[in-house]
Structures are given as C-alpha cells and as structure tokens.
Amino acid sequence: MSGTETVFRETSAEPRTESVPFSHLSLELGHLYMEDFAEGPSRLRRHFASVRPWVEAARAGTGPLPAGRRPRISTCFLVDDYFSRLSTPAELIPPLLQAAADAGLTIDYLARESGCANPSPVTGAPAPRDRTPLAEAVLHRLVELPPPGSNGFRPPVGRTGWLTNGRRAPAQRTSAALDASGAVWQPPAETGARGHSVFMDVELWNGPEDERLWSCAFLASVWQLVRLGLLRDNGRAVMTPVDWSGKDFPADWDALPPVLKLNATAAPFTAYVTCSVLPARFLPVEHAVRVILDQVHVEAEALAMVAERAAGEGVSVPAGVVDRTSYVFPPGL
C-alpha cells in the first residue's frame, strides 16, 4: 500500500469554457426592420451606399497592430425575424446580399434576431433540456447597481423587467400642502453623473413570465455579448456560425440556424471589439444597451480567455465590456 490518495471529482463540477476564435473587429453593416425590406431593393441600395464610407473609416480605425500583422475584420448583418416576419428568407436574403455587393460590401455573417432570444427555432423544435434561452441566461447575469441611499424598496429587475442607471423618482407623490412631513418631490438621478444626470429606465420585456416578449434593447445587448465572444451556456459557445453553401434559401426562418456564415474565407465572427453602423433611430436603443451591458456579470473564464488571446497578439482590449462596443449613426441612413 502506498500513501498516495486518489481524489474523485464530478466532471460537471468543473465545466470547461469553450474557446472561440477572435477577429480584431466585428463590423455590423446594419439592422433593418421588416418594414424597411418591404420598401424594396432601392431602400437596401440606399442603405449600403450610405454605410460604405463609414465601413472604410471603421476599418482604418482598428488601431495599431504589431509589425507584419493585418487586422482581422468580419462583417455581419442582423435580420429582425423576432418582432415580425413579413417576408421569407428566400424573398429577403438574395436582394439583401445583392444590394451589399452593389455597394462593394460583403456580408460575412447573417444573424437572426430570434436567435438572441432562444437558441432553438421560435416555432420549431424545443431547445435541448440543458440549454437556456439566451435572453433568459443574460437576465440571470444582471447585477443591478444600487444607487446611493437606496433601501431595497424597489423589486428586483427579475420581477419588474425594468433596469435603470440610477435612482428613480419616489413612487409616492404628494403636494407640499398635504404632506405633513414636509417631503417634496425628488428628481431621478444617474449614478456617477458628471454635473447633470442622464437618467434612463430600460424595459427588458413585457407580457407574462411564460410568454415574455423581449425588448429590442435587451436582444441587442445579447447580440453584443455574442459578437464579443463573452456569452456561454454551461461553458459552451452560443450562436456558433454555421457554414451556408446552399444556393437557395428556405421559405421558413426556422429552417435557418441563428448565424449563417456566408463567406467561406471570412475572419472569425466573434471579435475583441465591435462597431455597428446603424440608422439614427437606434441611438436610444443603443444607449439602453450600454446601460444593460454595464450591469451584466460576465464569466471570469470568458473574460480571461479574451485577455490572454489579445495579450498574445499584442492587442489592447478595454477592460470594460461596454467600452468594447462602438457605433456610427450616419445622417440619412
């Protein structure tokens, strides 16, 4: 008998964080509603013609790289198949790709917005039992920033569906004449405001718990986390691109994977930083996205993986997740 002791561990107790490849920049060429597509090919051509010069600027602004290294940049486009389905993939995708090509642009990856809500088809087969819908998984990772002086009176975001970047105005309001305590109305206040507050209260979903309709801002937050390679499901990568080699697209969105790789030679889908070229109407949505991302707890293993990979390349990546995102809102887009 030797003095060696054998230690047994459950493999499930130490889940491995799956690695993903990284580009230097994930460049989003736009996000349009189904109503935009309904306007026809001319609307798509105007969109990409307006996007083109800003794409060139984003490519040029990737930052210095070690000598001999070229930036890895992948492009993507998010299609709204979650809030409405006025068109089919067979009708929508070919003219979209053609309009981009006419502007000298290539869409490397095409993503479905419904994939940010649920990894399984919306009306198709259910997700595997050990899979958590992505939006719900991010909801569980929210850590609300308590404003100074808060007393916990407000129910948590998991119950209300509302997330804020500061202190809300008191719920009860009475006139000074009727309030014997002398209490007066207090305005909301942004946490960490510089001089003046820009207060925001973000709705994450509406509807009953078992039939939640996730908001555009919350799904866009999931979309950013996926592009940054920071979201995992029990250690596994999510919304992994699937090569698309078929010539014809199906008539049903649920027949497509959440992310299609359309360009066989494209750089990786996930990236150290993201840039999104969007119509100005998305500006308040993306402000809400930044409020949400500031309060998402990202797995330490995923963050460490990015930091290690970037350091090995001599690339500087911002410490804050929200600082890894950037936007362009061209006039007239």
mmCIF file of C-alpha atoms in Angstrom:
data_model
loop_
_atom_site.group_PDB
_atom_site.id
_atom_site.type_symbol
_atom_site.label_atom_id
_atom_site.label_comp_id
_atom_site.label_asym_id
_atom_site.label_seq_id
_atom_site.Cartn_x
_atom_site.Cartn_y
_atom_site.Cartn_z
ATOM 1 C CA MET A 1 0.000 0.000 0.000
ATOM 2 C CA SER A 2 1.313 3.428 -0.843
ATOM 3 C CA GLY A 3 0.425 6.690 0.793
ATOM 4 C CA THR A 4 -0.981 8.146 -2.421
ATOM 5 C CA GLU A 5 -4.535 9.379 -2.125
ATOM 6 C CA THR A 6 -6.926 9.374 -5.056
ATOM 7 C CA VAL A 7 -9.334 12.264 -5.344
ATOM 8 C CA PHE A 8 -12.502 11.869 -7.393
ATOM 9 C CA ARG A 9 -14.372 14.882 -8.810
ATOM 10 C CA GLU A 10 -17.572 15.216 -10.786
ATOM 11 C CA THR A 11 -16.682 16.452 -14.267
ATOM 12 C CA SER A 12 -19.836 18.578 -14.200
ATOM 13 C CA ALA A 13 -18.453 20.413 -11.164
ATOM 14 C CA GLU A 14 -15.686 21.910 -13.282
ATOM 15 C CA PRO A 15 -17.309 22.938 -16.565
ATOM 16 C CA ARG A 16 -14.856 23.921 -19.255
ATOM 17 C CA THR A 17 -15.272 27.234 -21.025
ATOM 18 C CA GLU A 18 -15.260 26.536 -24.734
ATOM 19 C CA SER A 19 -12.800 28.607 -26.731
ATOM 20 C CA VAL A 20 -13.866 30.684 -29.719
ATOM 21 C CA PRO A 21 -11.740 32.339 -32.428
ATOM 22 C CA PHE A 22 -11.417 36.119 -32.465
ATOM 23 C CA SER A 23 -11.219 38.797 -35.109
ATOM 24 C CA HIS A 24 -9.897 42.213 -34.199
ATOM 25 C CA LEU A 25 -13.202 43.857 -35.176
ATOM 26 C CA SER A 26 -16.781 42.722 -35.732
ATOM 27 C CA LEU A 27 -18.349 45.252 -38.073
ATOM 28 C CA GLU A 28 -22.137 45.335 -38.267
ATOM 29 C CA LEU A 29 -23.355 46.668 -41.602
ATOM 30 C CA GLY A 30 -26.837 47.440 -40.397
ATOM 31 C CA HIS A 31 -30.006 46.278 -38.729
ATOM 32 C CA LEU A 32 -33.292 46.859 -40.501
ATOM 33 C CA TYR A 33 -36.882 46.145 -39.641
ATOM 34 C CA MET A 34 -39.090 44.042 -41.890
ATOM 35 C CA GLU A 35 -40.878 47.258 -42.883
ATOM 36 C CA ASP A 36 -37.592 48.523 -44.370
ATOM 37 C CA PHE A 37 -37.249 45.427 -46.526
ATOM 38 C CA ALA A 38 -40.842 45.836 -47.673
ATOM 39 C CA GLU A 39 -39.827 49.109 -49.382
ATOM 40 C CA GLY A 40 -37.909 47.085 -51.929
ATOM 41 C CA PRO A 41 -34.372 46.826 -53.369
ATOM 42 C CA SER A 42 -33.975 50.601 -53.760
ATOM 43 C CA ARG A 43 -34.220 51.013 -49.975
ATOM 44 C CA LEU A 44 -31.497 48.408 -49.488
ATOM 45 C CA ARG A 45 -29.243 50.040 -52.079
ATOM 46 C CA ARG A 46 -29.599 53.432 -50.366
ATOM 47 C CA HIS A 47 -28.754 51.830 -47.053
ATOM 48 C CA PHE A 48 -25.500 50.216 -48.169
ATOM 49 C CA ALA A 49 -24.463 53.221 -50.236
ATOM 50 C CA SER A 50 -24.710 55.306 -47.049
ATOM 51 C CA VAL A 51 -22.918 52.663 -44.982
ATOM 52 C CA ARG A 52 -19.959 52.167 -47.341
ATOM 53 C CA PRO A 53 -17.816 55.236 -46.420
ATOM 54 C CA TRP A 54 -18.286 54.596 -42.712
ATOM 55 C CA VAL A 55 -17.219 50.986 -43.152
ATOM 56 C CA GLU A 56 -13.971 52.182 -44.682
ATOM 57 C CA ALA A 57 -13.461 54.557 -41.745
ATOM 58 C CA ALA A 58 -14.099 51.769 -39.222
ATOM 59 C CA ARG A 59 -11.620 49.508 -40.979
ATOM 60 C CA ALA A 60 -8.987 52.237 -40.907
ATOM 61 C CA GLY A 61 -9.586 52.878 -37.219
ATOM 62 C CA THR A 62 -8.877 49.375 -35.936
ATOM 63 C CA GLY A 63 -5.748 50.691 -34.202
ATOM 64 C CA PRO A 64 -2.074 49.831 -34.476
ATOM 65 C CA LEU A 65 -1.069 46.178 -34.692
ATOM 66 C CA PRO A 66 2.330 44.561 -34.275
ATOM 67 C CA ALA A 67 4.537 44.786 -37.355
ATOM 68 C CA GLY A 68 3.602 42.340 -40.068
ATOM 69 C CA ARG A 69 0.074 41.725 -38.802
ATOM 70 C CA ARG A 70 -3.036 42.647 -40.751
ATOM 71 C CA PRO A 71 -6.325 43.334 -38.982
ATOM 72 C CA ARG A 72 -8.888 40.539 -38.998
ATOM 73 C CA ILE A 73 -12.273 42.147 -39.664
ATOM 74 C CA SER A 74 -15.548 40.324 -40.158
ATOM 75 C CA THR A 75 -18.854 41.842 -41.208
ATOM 76 C CA CYS A 76 -22.322 40.873 -40.050
ATOM 77 C CA PHE A 77 -25.942 41.842 -40.525
ATOM 78 C CA LEU A 78 -28.809 41.240 -38.091
ATOM 79 C CA VAL A 79 -32.237 40.458 -39.551
ATOM 80 C CA ASP A 80 -35.335 41.078 -37.441
ATOM 81 C CA ASP A 81 -37.275 37.813 -37.574
ATOM 82 C CA TYR A 82 -38.370 38.121 -33.930
ATOM 83 C CA PHE A 83 -40.822 41.017 -33.891
ATOM 84 C CA SER A 84 -42.271 40.443 -37.368
ATOM 85 C CA ARG A 85 -41.979 38.106 -40.326
ATOM 86 C CA LEU A 86 -43.399 39.974 -43.287
ATOM 87 C CA SER A 87 -41.050 38.209 -45.682
ATOM 88 C CA THR A 88 -39.322 34.845 -46.046
ATOM 89 C CA PRO A 89 -35.579 34.138 -46.214
ATOM 90 C CA ALA A 90 -35.983 33.151 -49.872
ATOM 91 C CA GLU A 91 -37.523 36.554 -50.639
ATOM 92 C CA LEU A 92 -35.395 38.724 -48.364
ATOM 93 C CA ILE A 93 -31.824 37.440 -48.283
ATOM 94 C CA PRO A 94 -30.868 37.387 -52.014
ATOM 95 C CA PRO A 95 -31.735 41.071 -52.658
ATOM 96 C CA LEU A 96 -30.032 41.997 -49.363
ATOM 97 C CA LEU A 97 -26.786 40.328 -50.404
ATOM 98 C CA GLN A 98 -27.038 41.815 -53.891
ATOM 99 C CA ALA A 99 -27.561 45.347 -52.575
ATOM 100 C CA ALA A 100 -24.496 44.970 -50.357
ATOM 101 C CA ALA A 101 -22.459 43.654 -53.297
ATOM 102 C CA ASP A 102 -23.584 46.570 -55.479
ATOM 103 C CA ALA A 103 -22.060 48.900 -52.863
ATOM 104 C CA GLY A 104 -18.832 46.916 -52.828
ATOM 105 C CA LEU A 105 -19.580 45.287 -49.469
ATOM 106 C CA THR A 106 -19.657 41.660 -48.364
ATOM 107 C CA ILE A 107 -21.837 40.315 -45.569
ATOM 108 C CA ASP A 108 -19.755 37.574 -43.971
ATOM 109 C CA TYR A 109 -22.330 36.524 -41.372
ATOM 110 C CA LEU A 110 -26.110 36.833 -41.366
ATOM 111 C CA ALA A 111 -27.820 36.514 -37.972
ATOM 112 C CA ARG A 112 -31.432 36.064 -36.917
ATOM 113 C CA GLU A 113 -32.615 38.273 -34.059
ATOM 114 C CA SER A 114 -34.790 35.450 -32.750
ATOM 115 C CA GLY A 115 -31.575 33.536 -32.048
ATOM 116 C CA CYS A 116 -30.724 36.149 -29.406
ATOM 117 C CA ALA A 117 -33.938 35.246 -27.610
ATOM 118 C CA ASN A 118 -33.834 31.483 -27.922
ATOM 119 C CA PRO A 119 -31.198 29.147 -29.395
ATOM 120 C CA SER A 120 -33.890 26.912 -30.836
ATOM 121 C CA PRO A 121 -36.331 27.856 -33.614
ATOM 122 C CA VAL A 122 -39.130 30.112 -32.401
ATOM 123 C CA THR A 123 -41.910 27.852 -33.644
ATOM 124 C CA GLY A 124 -39.922 24.681 -34.253
ATOM 125 C CA ALA A 125 -38.421 22.023 -32.041
ATOM 126 C CA PRO A 126 -37.747 22.973 -28.412
ATOM 127 C CA ALA A 127 -34.238 23.649 -27.170
ATOM 128 C CA PRO A 128 -32.326 20.777 -25.531
ATOM 129 C CA ARG A 129 -33.094 20.368 -21.840
ATOM 130 C CA ASP A 130 -29.649 21.562 -20.764
ATOM 131 C CA ARG A 131 -29.835 24.702 -22.870
ATOM 132 C CA THR A 132 -31.058 28.021 -21.505
ATOM 133 C CA PRO A 133 -32.658 30.590 -23.831
ATOM 134 C CA LEU A 134 -30.016 33.255 -24.370
ATOM 135 C CA ALA A 135 -32.092 36.244 -23.271
ATOM 136 C CA GLU A 136 -33.084 34.442 -20.084
ATOM 137 C CA ALA A 137 -29.450 33.470 -19.447
ATOM 138 C CA VAL A 138 -28.365 37.120 -19.699
ATOM 139 C CA LEU A 139 -31.249 38.166 -17.454
ATOM 140 C CA HIS A 140 -29.897 35.855 -14.746
ATOM 141 C CA ARG A 141 -26.486 37.506 -15.110
ATOM 142 C CA LEU A 142 -27.756 41.019 -14.388
ATOM 143 C CA VAL A 143 -26.345 42.601 -11.239
ATOM 144 C CA GLU A 144 -28.181 45.857 -10.518
ATOM 145 C CA LEU A 145 -26.056 48.769 -9.419
ATOM 146 C CA PRO A 146 -27.695 50.061 -6.205
ATOM 147 C CA PRO A 147 -27.840 53.859 -6.245
ATOM 148 C CA PRO A 148 -26.582 55.766 -3.184
ATOM 149 C CA GLY A 149 -29.178 55.835 -0.434
ATOM 150 C CA SER A 150 -31.314 53.024 -1.854
ATOM 151 C CA ASN A 151 -33.249 50.937 0.651
ATOM 152 C CA GLY A 152 -34.285 47.946 -1.443
ATOM 153 C CA PHE A 153 -37.914 49.115 -1.720
ATOM 154 C CA ARG A 154 -37.951 48.607 -5.496
ATOM 155 C CA PRO A 155 -38.467 44.949 -6.549
ATOM 156 C CA PRO A 156 -35.510 43.386 -8.414
ATOM 157 C CA VAL A 157 -35.224 43.553 -12.199
ATOM 158 C CA GLY A 158 -36.027 39.850 -12.454
ATOM 159 C CA ARG A 159 -39.548 40.655 -11.252
ATOM 160 C CA THR A 160 -40.211 44.080 -12.746
ATOM 161 C CA GLY A 161 -38.468 43.757 -16.109
ATOM 162 C CA TRP A 162 -37.060 47.274 -15.739
ATOM 163 C CA LEU A 163 -33.384 48.207 -15.327
ATOM 164 C CA THR A 164 -32.084 51.684 -14.569
ATOM 165 C CA ASN A 165 -28.772 53.523 -14.464
ATOM 166 C CA GLY A 166 -29.507 55.427 -11.267
ATOM 167 C CA ARG A 167 -32.105 56.384 -8.649
ATOM 168 C CA ARG A 168 -35.692 56.604 -9.698
ATOM 169 C CA ALA A 169 -38.000 59.369 -8.511
ATOM 170 C CA PRO A 170 -40.015 58.379 -5.426
ATOM 171 C CA ALA A 171 -43.108 56.371 -6.290
ATOM 172 C CA GLN A 172 -45.403 58.324 -3.966
ATOM 173 C CA ARG A 173 -46.002 61.987 -4.712
ATOM 174 C CA THR A 174 -47.992 64.377 -2.570
ATOM 175 C CA SER A 175 -48.377 68.111 -2.699
ATOM 176 C CA ALA A 176 -46.463 70.191 -0.177
ATOM 177 C CA ALA A 177 -49.771 71.414 1.291
ATOM 178 C CA LEU A 178 -50.970 67.867 2.041
ATOM 179 C CA ASP A 179 -47.664 66.403 3.170
ATOM 180 C CA ALA A 180 -47.299 66.951 6.914
ATOM 181 C CA SER A 181 -43.748 65.611 6.906
ATOM 182 C CA GLY A 182 -42.575 68.346 4.581
ATOM 183 C CA ALA A 183 -41.301 65.846 2.000
ATOM 184 C CA VAL A 184 -41.033 67.231 -1.504
ATOM 185 C CA TRP A 185 -40.679 65.667 -4.919
ATOM 186 C CA GLN A 186 -37.216 64.426 -5.792
ATOM 187 C CA PRO A 187 -35.991 64.010 -9.364
ATOM 188 C CA PRO A 188 -34.352 60.821 -10.645
ATOM 189 C CA ALA A 189 -30.555 60.803 -10.624
ATOM 190 C CA GLU A 190 -27.968 58.992 -12.714
ATOM 191 C CA THR A 191 -25.386 57.049 -10.725
ATOM 192 C CA GLY A 192 -21.961 58.582 -11.279
ATOM 193 C CA ALA A 193 -23.356 61.537 -13.213
ATOM 194 C CA ARG A 194 -20.965 64.317 -14.201
ATOM 195 C CA GLY A 195 -22.651 67.568 -13.298
ATOM 196 C CA HIS A 196 -26.077 66.661 -14.666
ATOM 197 C CA SER A 197 -27.928 63.382 -14.894
ATOM 198 C CA VAL A 198 -28.941 61.489 -17.996
ATOM 199 C CA PHE A 199 -31.338 59.079 -16.354
ATOM 200 C CA MET A 200 -32.645 56.031 -18.195
ATOM 201 C CA ASP A 201 -35.105 53.327 -17.204
ATOM 202 C CA VAL A 202 -34.976 50.403 -19.643
ATOM 203 C CA GLU A 203 -37.796 47.940 -20.262
ATOM 204 C CA LEU A 204 -36.315 44.469 -20.810
ATOM 205 C CA TRP A 205 -39.554 42.650 -21.630
ATOM 206 C CA ASN A 206 -43.315 42.818 -21.375
ATOM 207 C CA GLY A 207 -46.043 40.246 -21.077
ATOM 208 C CA PRO A 208 -46.449 37.343 -18.614
ATOM 209 C CA GLU A 209 -43.356 35.453 -17.446
ATOM 210 C CA ASP A 210 -44.085 32.342 -19.516
ATOM 211 C CA GLU A 211 -44.719 34.415 -22.670
ATOM 212 C CA ARG A 212 -42.192 37.225 -22.387
ATOM 213 C CA LEU A 213 -41.682 39.471 -25.380
ATOM 214 C CA TRP A 214 -38.082 40.641 -25.051
ATOM 215 C CA SER A 215 -37.346 44.252 -25.916
ATOM 216 C CA CYS A 216 -35.180 45.322 -28.833
ATOM 217 C CA ALA A 217 -32.671 46.850 -26.404
ATOM 218 C CA PHE A 218 -32.290 43.639 -24.427
ATOM 219 C CA LEU A 219 -31.883 41.461 -27.517
ATOM 220 C CA ALA A 220 -29.329 43.948 -28.856
ATOM 221 C CA SER A 221 -27.397 43.525 -25.599
ATOM 222 C CA VAL A 222 -27.352 39.755 -26.113
ATOM 223 C CA TRP A 223 -26.212 40.371 -29.692
ATOM 224 C CA GLN A 224 -23.263 42.457 -28.494
ATOM 225 C CA LEU A 225 -22.210 39.848 -25.929
ATOM 226 C CA VAL A 226 -22.341 37.125 -28.569
ATOM 227 C CA ARG A 227 -20.243 39.164 -31.023
ATOM 228 C CA LEU A 228 -17.708 39.857 -28.263
ATOM 229 C CA GLY A 229 -17.393 36.137 -27.553
ATOM 230 C CA LEU A 230 -18.359 36.616 -23.897
ATOM 231 C CA LEU A 231 -21.535 34.565 -23.652
ATOM 232 C CA ARG A 232 -21.555 30.860 -22.777
ATOM 233 C CA ASP A 233 -24.189 28.287 -21.936
ATOM 234 C CA ASN A 234 -22.802 25.855 -19.365
ATOM 235 C CA GLY A 235 -19.362 26.594 -20.752
ATOM 236 C CA ARG A 236 -20.349 26.078 -24.379
ATOM 237 C CA ALA A 237 -20.184 28.722 -27.078
ATOM 238 C CA VAL A 238 -23.536 30.037 -28.307
ATOM 239 C CA MET A 239 -24.821 31.124 -31.723
ATOM 240 C CA THR A 240 -21.847 29.456 -33.393
ATOM 241 C CA PRO A 241 -21.890 30.269 -37.126
ATOM 242 C CA VAL A 242 -22.953 27.505 -39.482
ATOM 243 C CA ASP A 243 -21.486 27.370 -42.990
ATOM 244 C CA TRP A 244 -24.102 28.050 -45.642
ATOM 245 C CA SER A 245 -23.319 26.554 -49.022
ATOM 246 C CA GLY A 246 -26.828 26.188 -50.374
ATOM 247 C CA LYS A 247 -27.846 28.241 -53.376
ATOM 248 C CA ASP A 248 -31.477 28.668 -52.401
ATOM 249 C CA PHE A 249 -32.710 29.958 -49.066
ATOM 250 C CA PRO A 250 -35.767 28.323 -47.430
ATOM 251 C CA ALA A 251 -39.242 29.757 -47.114
ATOM 252 C CA ASP A 252 -39.205 29.467 -43.314
ATOM 253 C CA TRP A 253 -36.918 31.396 -40.946
ATOM 254 C CA ASP A 254 -36.946 28.490 -38.502
ATOM 255 C CA ALA A 255 -35.186 26.367 -41.122
ATOM 256 C CA LEU A 256 -32.084 28.560 -40.753
ATOM 257 C CA PRO A 257 -29.509 28.433 -37.930
ATOM 258 C CA PRO A 258 -29.202 31.562 -35.748
ATOM 259 C CA VAL A 259 -25.990 32.648 -37.521
ATOM 260 C CA LEU A 260 -25.081 31.808 -41.122
ATOM 261 C CA LYS A 261 -21.529 32.023 -42.410
ATOM 262 C CA LEU A 262 -21.970 33.240 -45.982
ATOM 263 C CA ASN A 263 -18.321 33.933 -46.818
ATOM 264 C CA ALA A 264 -16.086 30.860 -46.638
ATOM 265 C CA THR A 265 -12.935 32.996 -46.299
ATOM 266 C CA ALA A 266 -14.319 35.347 -43.622
ATOM 267 C CA ALA A 267 -12.441 36.219 -40.455
ATOM 268 C CA PRO A 268 -13.974 34.861 -37.208
ATOM 269 C CA PHE A 269 -17.452 36.016 -36.243
ATOM 270 C CA THR A 270 -16.519 36.892 -32.641
ATOM 271 C CA ALA A 271 -14.118 39.770 -32.073
ATOM 272 C CA TYR A 272 -12.243 41.759 -29.436
ATOM 273 C CA VAL A 273 -14.332 44.859 -30.190
ATOM 274 C CA THR A 274 -17.450 45.665 -32.182
ATOM 275 C CA CYS A 275 -18.630 48.544 -34.326
ATOM 276 C CA SER A 276 -22.204 48.905 -35.566
ATOM 277 C CA VAL A 277 -23.294 51.212 -38.377
ATOM 278 C CA LEU A 278 -26.956 51.873 -37.691
ATOM 279 C CA PRO A 279 -29.798 54.267 -38.556
ATOM 280 C CA ALA A 280 -30.122 57.143 -36.076
ATOM 281 C CA ARG A 281 -33.430 55.757 -34.806
ATOM 282 C CA PHE A 282 -31.394 53.104 -32.969
ATOM 283 C CA LEU A 283 -29.475 55.665 -30.905
ATOM 284 C CA PRO A 284 -31.789 55.477 -27.839
ATOM 285 C CA VAL A 285 -31.838 51.685 -28.162
ATOM 286 C CA GLU A 286 -28.043 51.506 -28.094
ATOM 287 C CA HIS A 287 -27.924 53.899 -25.131
ATOM 288 C CA ALA A 288 -30.125 51.370 -23.362
ATOM 289 C CA VAL A 289 -27.772 48.583 -24.486
ATOM 290 C CA ARG A 290 -24.884 50.342 -22.753
ATOM 291 C CA VAL A 291 -26.910 50.662 -19.561
ATOM 292 C CA ILE A 292 -27.625 46.930 -19.678
ATOM 293 C CA LEU A 293 -24.073 45.842 -20.514
ATOM 294 C CA ASP A 294 -22.764 47.906 -17.601
ATOM 295 C CA GLN A 295 -24.749 45.630 -15.278
ATOM 296 C CA VAL A 296 -24.135 42.192 -16.814
ATOM 297 C CA HIS A 297 -21.878 39.841 -14.895
ATOM 298 C CA VAL A 298 -19.664 38.148 -17.483
ATOM 299 C CA GLU A 299 -17.996 34.836 -16.621
ATOM 300 C CA ALA A 300 -14.430 35.359 -15.445
ATOM 301 C CA GLU A 301 -13.188 32.497 -17.625
ATOM 302 C CA ALA A 302 -14.561 34.101 -20.782
ATOM 303 C CA LEU A 303 -13.010 37.462 -19.891
ATOM 304 C CA ALA A 304 -9.669 35.835 -19.095
ATOM 305 C CA MET A 305 -9.723 33.973 -22.386
ATOM 306 C CA VAL A 306 -10.114 37.225 -24.334
ATOM 307 C CA ALA A 307 -7.438 38.986 -22.300
ATOM 308 C CA GLU A 308 -4.946 36.157 -22.779
ATOM 309 C CA ARG A 309 -5.607 35.866 -26.504
ATOM 310 C CA ALA A 310 -5.328 39.623 -27.058
ATOM 311 C CA ALA A 311 -2.139 39.904 -24.991
ATOM 312 C CA GLY A 312 -0.590 37.136 -27.049
ATOM 313 C CA GLU A 313 -1.217 39.203 -30.156
ATOM 314 C CA GLY A 314 -0.036 42.441 -28.627
ATOM 315 C CA VAL A 315 -3.538 43.903 -28.896
ATOM 316 C CA SER A 316 -5.021 46.227 -26.269
ATOM 317 C CA VAL A 317 -8.632 45.438 -25.307
ATOM 318 C CA PRO A 318 -10.630 47.754 -22.989
ATOM 319 C CA ALA A 319 -11.260 46.289 -19.555
ATOM 320 C CA GLY A 320 -14.941 47.264 -19.515
ATOM 321 C CA VAL A 321 -17.301 45.256 -21.698
ATOM 322 C CA VAL A 322 -19.329 48.310 -22.691
ATOM 323 C CA ASP A 323 -16.130 50.058 -23.808
ATOM 324 C CA ARG A 324 -15.564 47.313 -26.371
ATOM 325 C CA THR A 325 -18.576 48.477 -28.358
ATOM 326 C CA SER A 326 -18.752 51.473 -30.701
ATOM 327 C CA TYR A 327 -21.329 52.920 -33.078
ATOM 328 C CA VAL A 328 -21.769 55.075 -36.149
ATOM 329 C CA PHE A 329 -25.121 56.742 -36.864
ATOM 330 C CA PRO A 330 -24.780 58.212 -40.369
ATOM 331 C CA PRO A 331 -27.183 61.026 -41.261
ATOM 332 C CA GLY A 332 -29.995 59.979 -43.527
ATOM 333 C CA LEU A 333 -29.402 56.240 -43.111
#
